[in-house]
Amino acid sequence: MKTGFKALADLLALFPVLCADTHFLLVPGPQDPGPAPVFPRPSIPATLAGPLSNRLSNLHLCTNPARLQYCSQEIVLFRENLVNKFCRNSIVVPSRDKELHVHLAKTILSQGHLAPLPLHVTPIHWSYDHALRLYPIPDMVVVADRYDAFSVTVSECLVVNPGSFSKNNFNFKVYLPAQRKLENCEISI
């Protein structure tokens, strides 16, 4: 993992303006090192991200989930493969992909929790369960999942999954918080 962070640091060093003007957030995922697969997850250890933090002055090692505040907007970042877990543990699975996205968004927002699944599926550290709550409803929830990219608005909350960058033809999403606008972007090769 250290070599991967070093390679990323070397790549970013080629863009000094980007490094100086951008805040980088690292949210740990299910495969990242940590004490146990329990939520909320602690941040990636600073010793592992050392090569990257030496080059980037605006690097933030976040917990999972992470919460951002931009003016009056609250944005929640959650890195977990929720779609797969929801499909395996649902009584009724929606038949179409679009319905699946809406079903996921409605479920987490109506339950007011990022992990409304049984404890054997998504273990939760009860002392920190409040970090997974979605009440009051935030302005945006980013569910960083391996599943296909989607964006759904439910109860004035934008629920977004950017999808896998490498598996989706280098597609990504850009959120412009000042305009509350989400853009689909792609790198052409």
XYZ file of C-alpha atoms in Angstrom:
189
model
C 0.000 0.000 0.000
C 2.905 2.358 0.727
C 4.250 1.801 -2.788
C 0.830 2.660 -4.221
C 0.722 5.896 -2.235
C 4.268 6.695 -3.360
C 3.300 6.115 -7.011
C 0.254 8.370 -6.588
C 2.425 11.040 -4.937
C 4.891 10.885 -7.828
C 2.063 11.229 -10.346
C 0.476 14.157 -8.520
C 3.865 15.877 -8.248
C 3.626 16.444 -12.005
C 0.719 18.835 -11.312
C 1.945 21.358 -8.707
C -1.047 23.716 -9.059
C -3.455 20.837 -8.448
C -1.483 19.767 -5.369
C -1.472 23.296 -3.955
C -5.125 24.184 -4.597
C -6.954 20.896 -3.982
C -8.021 19.165 -0.790
C -7.583 15.400 -1.021
C -9.782 13.174 1.143
C -8.891 9.528 1.717
C -11.818 7.492 3.035
C -10.945 3.867 3.880
C -12.796 1.137 2.027
C -13.648 -2.475 2.868
C -10.278 -3.820 1.672
C -8.127 -1.201 3.393
C -6.178 -2.077 6.528
C -7.860 -1.431 9.822
C -8.498 -3.006 13.200
C -11.652 -4.913 12.157
C -14.420 -4.780 9.546
C -16.644 -2.774 11.901
C -18.321 0.560 11.198
C -17.489 3.346 11.572
C -13.994 2.607 10.328
C -10.989 4.615 11.503
C -8.882 6.534 9.017
C -6.003 5.018 7.083
C -2.943 5.120 9.369
C -0.713 8.120 8.725
C 2.338 5.835 8.556
C 0.882 4.119 5.466
C -0.042 7.387 3.774
C 3.334 8.959 4.613
C 4.663 9.262 1.041
C 1.461 10.970 -0.014
C 1.172 13.263 3.001
C 4.777 14.410 2.485
C 3.851 15.752 -0.965
C 0.318 17.024 -0.321
C -0.261 19.794 2.173
C -4.049 19.436 1.893
C -4.383 15.693 2.535
C -7.130 14.642 4.945
C -7.227 11.081 6.279
C -10.928 10.616 7.026
C -12.967 8.016 8.833
C -15.619 5.959 7.076
C -18.189 7.472 6.963
C -16.925 11.029 6.631
C -18.968 14.220 6.812
C -18.180 17.427 4.957
C -19.706 20.810 5.537
C -19.770 23.290 2.654
C -21.520 26.499 3.707
C -24.966 25.232 4.668
C -24.668 21.866 2.885
C -23.851 18.586 4.586
C -22.239 15.894 2.445
C -21.785 12.350 3.747
C -19.160 10.039 2.205
C -19.578 6.311 2.818
C -17.284 3.707 1.256
C -18.983 0.321 1.333
C -20.385 -2.124 -1.191
C -23.966 -1.562 -0.099
C -25.783 -2.538 -3.295
C -24.461 -6.094 -3.186
C -25.255 -6.444 0.522
C -28.749 -5.037 0.014
C -29.483 -7.467 -2.822
C -28.302 -10.467 -0.798
C -30.361 -9.482 2.254
C -33.572 -8.099 0.724
C -36.883 -9.901 0.877
C -37.937 -8.392 -2.442
C -35.190 -7.357 -4.864
C -36.237 -4.782 -7.496
C -36.286 -6.275 -10.977
C -34.735 -3.341 -12.836
C -31.452 -1.557 -12.135
C -33.094 1.887 -11.906
C -35.481 0.602 -9.269
C -32.531 -0.845 -7.337
C -30.880 2.592 -7.058
C -34.114 4.215 -5.901
C -34.761 1.349 -3.473
C -31.290 1.751 -1.930
C -31.639 5.535 -1.605
C -35.136 5.350 -0.109
C -34.091 2.647 2.339
C -31.069 4.419 3.813
C -32.885 7.761 3.984
C -36.140 6.423 5.432
C -34.240 4.345 7.987
C -32.031 7.344 8.752
C -28.977 5.074 8.824
C -26.171 4.196 6.418
C -26.221 0.516 7.394
C -29.786 -0.659 8.028
C -28.727 -4.294 7.756
C -28.398 -7.083 10.319
C -25.299 -6.955 12.524
C -23.847 -10.141 11.050
C -23.867 -8.427 7.625
C -22.610 -4.991 8.708
C -21.070 -5.018 12.200
C -21.387 -1.705 14.044
C -19.379 -0.350 16.964
C -22.328 0.739 19.124
C -20.441 3.496 20.894
C -20.072 5.244 17.528
C -23.365 4.287 15.864
C -24.331 7.972 15.743
C -21.712 8.471 12.994
C -23.830 6.282 10.692
C -27.084 8.142 11.280
C -28.636 10.268 8.562
C -30.867 12.465 10.676
C -31.442 15.210 9.835
C -31.247 14.191 6.180
C -28.055 15.571 4.599
C -27.984 17.397 1.283
C -25.910 14.680 -0.376
C -24.869 11.099 0.355
C -22.023 9.596 -1.660
C -22.146 5.806 -1.500
C -18.797 4.846 -3.003
C -19.746 1.378 -4.225
C -18.286 -0.978 -6.836
C -21.720 -1.111 -8.466
C -22.652 0.907 -11.577
C -22.740 4.679 -11.234
C -26.057 6.322 -10.393
C -27.595 9.450 -8.920
C -31.052 9.628 -7.364
C -32.796 12.470 -5.541
C -35.057 11.408 -2.674
C -36.552 13.849 -0.151
C -34.345 16.662 -1.475
C -31.231 14.557 -0.791
C -28.967 13.609 -3.666
C -27.730 10.008 -3.308
C -24.783 9.342 -5.621
C -22.606 6.391 -6.466
C -19.703 7.386 -8.713
C -19.049 3.714 -9.521
C -15.706 2.139 -10.226
C -13.445 4.518 -12.146
C -11.442 1.827 -13.935
C -14.399 -0.486 -14.677
C -16.693 2.249 -16.064
C -14.558 3.498 -18.974
C -12.906 6.124 -16.763
C -16.198 7.852 -15.923
C -16.472 9.963 -12.792
C -18.805 12.514 -11.272
C -18.090 16.124 -10.363
C -20.230 17.919 -7.805
C -20.393 21.706 -7.924
C -21.651 22.598 -4.438
C -22.188 26.300 -5.135
C -24.728 25.392 -7.854
C -25.810 22.079 -6.241
C -25.138 20.483 -9.603
C -23.768 17.027 -10.437
C -21.916 16.474 -13.705
C -20.995 13.224 -15.405
C -17.453 13.297 -16.771
C -15.258 10.914 -18.722
C -11.604 10.671 -19.650
C -11.241 9.682 -23.296
C -8.307 7.462 -24.145
